[in-house]
Each structure stands twice: as C-alpha cells, then as structure tokens.
Amino acid sequence: NAGVTQTPKFQVLKTGQSMTLQCAQDMNHEYMSWYRQDPGMGLRLIHYSVGAGITDQGEVPNGYNVSRSTTEDFPLRLLSAAPSQTSVYFCASRRGRTSDTQYFGPGTRLTVL
Amino acid sequence: DAKTTQPTSMDCAEGRAANLPCNHSTISGNEYVYWYRQIHSQGPQYIIHGLKNNETNEMASLIITEDRKSSTLILPHATLRDTAVYYCIVRVTGNQFYFGTGTSLTVIP
C-alpha cells in the first residue's frame, strides 16, 4: 500500500490564482481530512469527509472547497488564493471506527505571493 | 478552542525515559486521548491512544489519570531519533481532532 499520497509537494501561487491540492489513499478508508499547519503551530482542521459524497467543515474552512466523489480521492480547492493561505497542508485518512488512528500524507508546502 | 495544554519544550538525555505531560481538564467521557509526533515537518505519526486505562505498545506507554484530566506519554529509552514535536490530542466523536501546539522534545546525546 502507498498509504496517503499528496501532490504536489511544493507550489507557489500568485494572489487570486486557483489550484487544487490532490490527496489519495489506497487503504479503503472512509474518513478523510485536510489540515493546515502554519509555522510554529499545530495542525488545524479545514474540511473532512466521512464517506463518498459527504463532506463537512472543520475549524478553518473559509477559502477552501472540497468534494468526495470516490472513496480514494479527496481534493482540496483554493478558488482565489490569498497570502494568508501560505501554509503546509496535510491530508489524512482513517478507517472510520471509533478508535481508529489517522494516517497522514507527506504534506504540500504552499506559498502564496 | 484549545482542548489540551502541553509544555512548549522539553529535553531528555539519550537512553533515559522521556515523560511528556498533557492536561485535558475539559475532556468528556467519550473522548479518547491520542498522541502523535511530527519529525522535521513530515506528516504526523501515530504513537498511541487510550480512553481510560493505561496503554503500552512497542513505541511508548500512555498513563491516564483516574479523573482523565491529564495524561503522560512515556518513551522508555529515548534515542536521538525521538527528537520531534509531540502532540497530545483529544478526539471527539466524528472526525474532529484538535491539535495543540505540542511539546518540542529534544533528546540530548
């Protein structure tokens, strides 16, 4: 299993540009999440999904959209990038039972100029 | 809202036990305590979790107080590769994992 994969690893955007961060998992996990981590901070939950076709907001959802058309994929869309969205983005998945652990991807480092 | 409180940083001598405390005084009865660590800005790595009882696995031990308001992660024989930021996380029902700022553990040779 590849686990949780994320692309790209690095991205530089200009203010106002849009882009999609890709996340995929091959463990047949029901739950997937997106977090952002700012320098010196812990991770904050952006959006999450408890299954295909179901998404919900986390702590910091503004400026981001998600969709979950398949179990494997959970892309994160930035519609109009802002410098405040400069961060490292982590995708995570877990099987879905009460005490399941989360598996994290390697992260995408995004800079918005 | 912050769900956990941890010291900002700690040092530990190589080969000694590292004891990392966490306060979660507002924890609810159905909330688990998870510990993750993050090395060099990689994706966080699962260590251990528990609800009420103490837990042990190949990486660490988790001691939860009887009132569940605090816990301690124990790395029994710290190595240089254990240098990382350690996050104590209270998991609520659903998919809400609340990460704090964590404890930066430095293992000293």
GROMACS .gro file of C-alpha atoms in nm:
model
  222
    1ASN     CA    1   0.000   0.000   0.000
    2ALA     CA    2   0.116   0.352  -0.079
    3GLY     CA    3  -0.084   0.487   0.213
    4VAL     CA    4  -0.183   0.852   0.182
    5THR     CA    5  -0.030   1.040  -0.110
    6GLN     CA    6  -0.036   1.410  -0.180
    7THR     CA    7   0.055   1.613  -0.486
    8PRO     CA    8   0.223   1.847  -0.545
    9LYS     CA    9   0.493   1.857  -0.276
   10PHE     CA   10   0.560   2.226  -0.332
   11GLN     CA   11   0.357   2.501  -0.501
   12VAL     CA   12   0.393   2.875  -0.544
   13LEU     CA   13   0.086   3.076  -0.641
   14LYS     CA   14   0.012   3.439  -0.702
   15THR     CA   15  -0.269   3.608  -0.515
   16GLY     CA   16  -0.600   3.536  -0.684
   17GLN     CA   17  -0.491   3.219  -0.861
   18SER     CA   18  -0.677   2.896  -0.809
   19MET     CA   19  -0.546   2.546  -0.766
   20THR     CA   20  -0.634   2.200  -0.639
   21LEU     CA   21  -0.429   2.002  -0.391
   22GLN     CA   22  -0.463   1.632  -0.454
   23CYS     CA   23  -0.496   1.362  -0.189
   24ALA     CA   24  -0.545   0.991  -0.242
   25GLN     CA   25  -0.543   0.684  -0.018
   26ASP     CA   26  -0.541   0.318  -0.111
   27MET     CA   27  -0.648   0.175   0.226
   28ASN     CA   28  -1.023   0.191   0.160
   29HIS     CA   29  -1.064   0.435   0.448
   30GLU     CA   30  -1.399   0.601   0.494
   31TYR     CA   31  -1.279   0.913   0.674
   32MET     CA   32  -1.050   1.171   0.512
   33SER     CA   33  -0.943   1.514   0.634
   34TRP     CA   34  -0.746   1.819   0.533
   35TYR     CA   35  -0.534   2.013   0.783
   36ARG     CA   36  -0.317   2.318   0.754
   37GLN     CA   37  -0.010   2.388   0.963
   38ASP     CA   38   0.130   2.737   0.996
   39PRO     CA   39   0.486   2.799   1.121
   40GLY     CA   40   0.526   2.706   1.486
   41MET     CA   41   0.166   2.595   1.513
   42GLY     CA   42  -0.021   2.271   1.544
   43LEU     CA   43  -0.250   2.136   1.275
   44ARG     CA   44  -0.592   2.288   1.221
   45LEU     CA   45  -0.874   2.101   1.054
   46ILE     CA   46  -1.004   2.259   0.732
   47HIS     CA   47  -1.259   2.011   0.595
   48TYR     CA   48  -1.332   1.646   0.640
   49SER     CA   49  -1.535   1.367   0.484
   50VAL     CA   50  -1.695   1.062   0.644
   51GLY     CA   51  -1.754   0.887   0.313
   52ALA     CA   52  -1.802   0.938  -0.060
   53GLY     CA   53  -2.045   1.220  -0.124
   54ILE     CA   54  -2.031   1.351   0.234
   55THR     CA   55  -1.818   1.645   0.346
   56ASP     CA   56  -1.823   1.887   0.638
   57GLN     CA   57  -1.638   2.190   0.767
   58GLY     CA   58  -1.366   2.189   1.027
   59GLU     CA   59  -1.213   2.474   1.227
   60VAL     CA   60  -1.087   2.689   0.939
   61PRO     CA   61  -1.292   2.620   0.623
   62ASN     CA   62  -1.308   2.968   0.472
   63GLY     CA   63  -1.141   2.998   0.133
   64TYR     CA   64  -1.139   2.624   0.068
   65ASN     CA   65  -1.373   2.382  -0.107
   66VAL     CA   66  -1.372   2.004  -0.104
   67SER     CA   67  -1.559   1.721  -0.270
   68ARG     CA   68  -1.552   1.344  -0.228
   69SER     CA   69  -1.670   1.166  -0.540
   70THR     CA   70  -1.479   0.845  -0.466
   71THR     CA   71  -1.357   0.672  -0.152
   72GLU     CA   72  -0.995   0.709  -0.264
   73ASP     CA   73  -0.973   1.079  -0.351
   74PHE     CA   74  -1.031   1.397  -0.151
   75PRO     CA   75  -0.910   1.708  -0.336
   76LEU     CA   76  -0.884   2.050  -0.171
   77ARG     CA   77  -0.956   2.353  -0.388
   78LEU     CA   78  -0.837   2.707  -0.334
   79LEU     CA   79  -1.063   2.923  -0.551
   80SER     CA   80  -0.878   3.253  -0.509
   81ALA     CA   81  -0.551   3.215  -0.324
   82ALA     CA   82  -0.453   3.469  -0.059
   83PRO     CA   83  -0.119   3.518   0.121
   84SER     CA   84  -0.291   3.407   0.444
   85GLN     CA   85  -0.323   3.062   0.288
   86THR     CA   86   0.053   3.018   0.279
   87SER     CA   87   0.096   2.704   0.485
   88VAL     CA   88   0.177   2.335   0.481
   89TYR     CA   89  -0.126   2.124   0.400
   90PHE     CA   90  -0.168   1.769   0.527
   91CYS     CA   91  -0.422   1.515   0.417
   92ALA     CA   92  -0.517   1.229   0.649
   93SER     CA   93  -0.737   0.924   0.641
   94ARG     CA   94  -0.871   0.665   0.884
   95ARG     CA   95  -1.088   0.359   0.853
   96GLY     CA   96  -1.378   0.508   1.043
   97ARG     CA   97  -1.422   0.308   1.360
   98THR     CA   98  -1.437   0.490   1.692
   99SER     CA   99  -1.079   0.431   1.798
  100ASP     CA  100  -0.910   0.424   1.460
  101THR     CA  101  -0.583   0.606   1.409
  102GLN     CA  102  -0.525   0.863   1.140
  103TYR     CA  103  -0.263   0.819   0.871
  104PHE     CA  104  -0.111   1.138   0.734
  105GLY     CA  105   0.031   1.219   0.395
  106PRO     CA  106   0.372   1.386   0.348
  107GLY     CA  107   0.225   1.734   0.305
  108THR     CA  108   0.209   2.006   0.040
  109ARG     CA  109   0.405   2.324   0.105
  110LEU     CA  110   0.211   2.615  -0.047
  111THR     CA  111   0.335   2.972  -0.082
  112VAL     CA  112   0.102   3.248  -0.199
  113LEU     CA  113   0.277   3.565  -0.312
  114ASP     CA  114  -1.079   2.618   2.142
  115ALA     CA  115  -0.775   2.450   2.283
  116LYS     CA  116  -0.858   2.111   2.424
  117THR     CA  117  -0.514   2.023   2.560
  118THR     CA  118  -0.225   2.200   2.730
  119GLN     CA  119   0.134   2.085   2.693
  120PRO     CA  120   0.473   2.233   2.786
  121THR     CA  121   0.632   2.413   2.494
  122SER     CA  122   0.961   2.225   2.509
  123MET     CA  123   1.150   1.957   2.699
  124ASP     CA  124   1.493   1.800   2.695
  125CYS     CA  125   1.578   1.440   2.769
  126ALA     CA  126   1.911   1.259   2.791
  127GLU     CA  127   1.962   0.980   2.541
  128GLY     CA  128   1.877   0.642   2.693
  129ARG     CA  129   1.662   0.792   2.967
  130ALA     CA  130   1.285   0.783   2.984
  131ALA     CA  131   1.109   1.084   2.839
  132ASN     CA  132   0.790   1.177   3.023
  133LEU     CA  133   0.568   1.417   2.832
  134PRO     CA  134   0.271   1.557   3.025
  135CYS     CA  135  -0.062   1.674   2.887
  136ASN     CA  136  -0.352   1.846   3.055
  137HIS     CA  137  -0.702   1.788   2.916
  138SER     CA  138  -0.918   1.907   3.202
  139THR     CA  139  -1.231   1.955   2.988
  140ILE     CA  140  -1.227   1.608   2.837
  141SER     CA  141  -1.563   1.435   2.801
  142GLY     CA  142  -1.636   1.077   2.891
  143ASN     CA  143  -1.639   0.952   2.533
  144GLU     CA  144  -1.328   1.136   2.414
  145TYR     CA  145  -1.008   0.944   2.350
  146VAL     CA  146  -0.660   1.081   2.412
  147TYR     CA  147  -0.424   1.038   2.118
  148TRP     CA  148  -0.054   1.106   2.090
  149TYR     CA  149   0.117   1.184   1.761
  150ARG     CA  150   0.461   1.311   1.680
  151GLN     CA  151   0.598   1.515   1.393
  152ILE     CA  152   0.958   1.496   1.280
  153HIS     CA  153   1.106   1.770   1.061
  154SER     CA  154   0.767   1.892   0.931
  155GLN     CA  155   0.681   1.549   0.796
  156GLY     CA  156   0.326   1.422   0.829
  157PRO     CA  157   0.236   1.344   1.190
  158GLN     CA  158   0.295   0.986   1.301
  159TYR     CA  159   0.062   0.796   1.532
  160ILE     CA  160   0.212   0.683   1.863
  161ILE     CA  161  -0.060   0.560   2.097
  162HIS     CA  162  -0.411   0.629   2.220
  163GLY     CA  163  -0.634   0.546   2.515
  164LEU     CA  164  -0.968   0.613   2.678
  165LYS     CA  165  -0.944   0.522   3.047
  166ASN     CA  166  -0.685   0.252   3.102
  167ASN     CA  167  -0.312   0.281   3.072
  168GLU     CA  168  -0.182   0.159   2.737
  169THR     CA  169   0.150   0.030   2.612
  170ASN     CA  170   0.280  -0.055   2.269
  171GLU     CA  171   0.618  -0.102   2.106
  172MET     CA  172   0.678   0.273   2.092
  173ALA     CA  173   0.552   0.414   2.418
  174SER     CA  174   0.330   0.394   2.724
  175LEU     CA  175   0.032   0.614   2.798
  176ILE     CA  176  -0.066   0.683   3.157
  177ILE     CA  177  -0.409   0.843   3.206
  178THR     CA  178  -0.509   0.973   3.548
  179GLU     CA  179  -0.817   0.829   3.711
  180ASP     CA  180  -1.015   1.151   3.664
  181ARG     CA  181  -0.893   1.160   3.299
  182LYS     CA  182  -0.796   1.525   3.328
  183SER     CA  183  -0.435   1.462   3.240
  184SER     CA  184  -0.207   1.204   3.084
  185THR     CA  185   0.161   1.131   3.036
  186LEU     CA  186   0.335   0.982   2.737
  187ILE     CA  187   0.641   0.780   2.830
  188LEU     CA  188   0.917   0.696   2.584
  189PRO     CA  189   1.106   0.439   2.791
  190HIS     CA  190   1.452   0.473   2.634
  191ALA     CA  191   1.474   0.792   2.432
  192THR     CA  192   1.701   0.797   2.127
  193LEU     CA  193   1.816   1.084   1.909
  194ARG     CA  194   1.556   0.980   1.651
  195ASP     CA  195   1.284   1.059   1.907
  196THR     CA  196   1.360   1.431   1.875
  197ALA     CA  197   1.030   1.568   1.744
  198VAL     CA  198   0.722   1.770   1.830
  199TYR     CA  199   0.476   1.559   2.029
  200TYR     CA  200   0.106   1.635   2.011
  201CYS     CA  201  -0.147   1.533   2.271
  202ILE     CA  202  -0.487   1.528   2.103
  203VAL     CA  203  -0.835   1.485   2.236
  204ARG     CA  204  -1.056   1.322   1.981
  205VAL     CA  205  -1.424   1.397   1.989
  206THR     CA  206  -1.692   1.198   1.813
  207GLY     CA  207  -1.697   1.232   1.441
  208ASN     CA  208  -1.377   1.348   1.278
  209GLN     CA  209  -1.267   1.640   1.494
  210PHE     CA  210  -0.908   1.602   1.608
  211TYR     CA  211  -0.792   1.909   1.797
  212PHE     CA  212  -0.416   1.958   1.770
  213GLY     CA  213  -0.250   2.198   2.010
  214THR     CA  214   0.095   2.345   1.965
  215GLY     CA  215   0.264   2.035   2.105
  216THR     CA  216   0.584   1.978   2.302
  217SER     CA  217   0.915   2.004   2.123
  218LEU     CA  218   1.125   1.721   2.265
  219THR     CA  219   1.500   1.735   2.219
  220VAL     CA  220   1.696   1.421   2.301
  221ILE     CA  221   2.048   1.515   2.405
  222PRO     CA  222   2.345   1.281   2.342
   0.00000   0.00000   0.00000
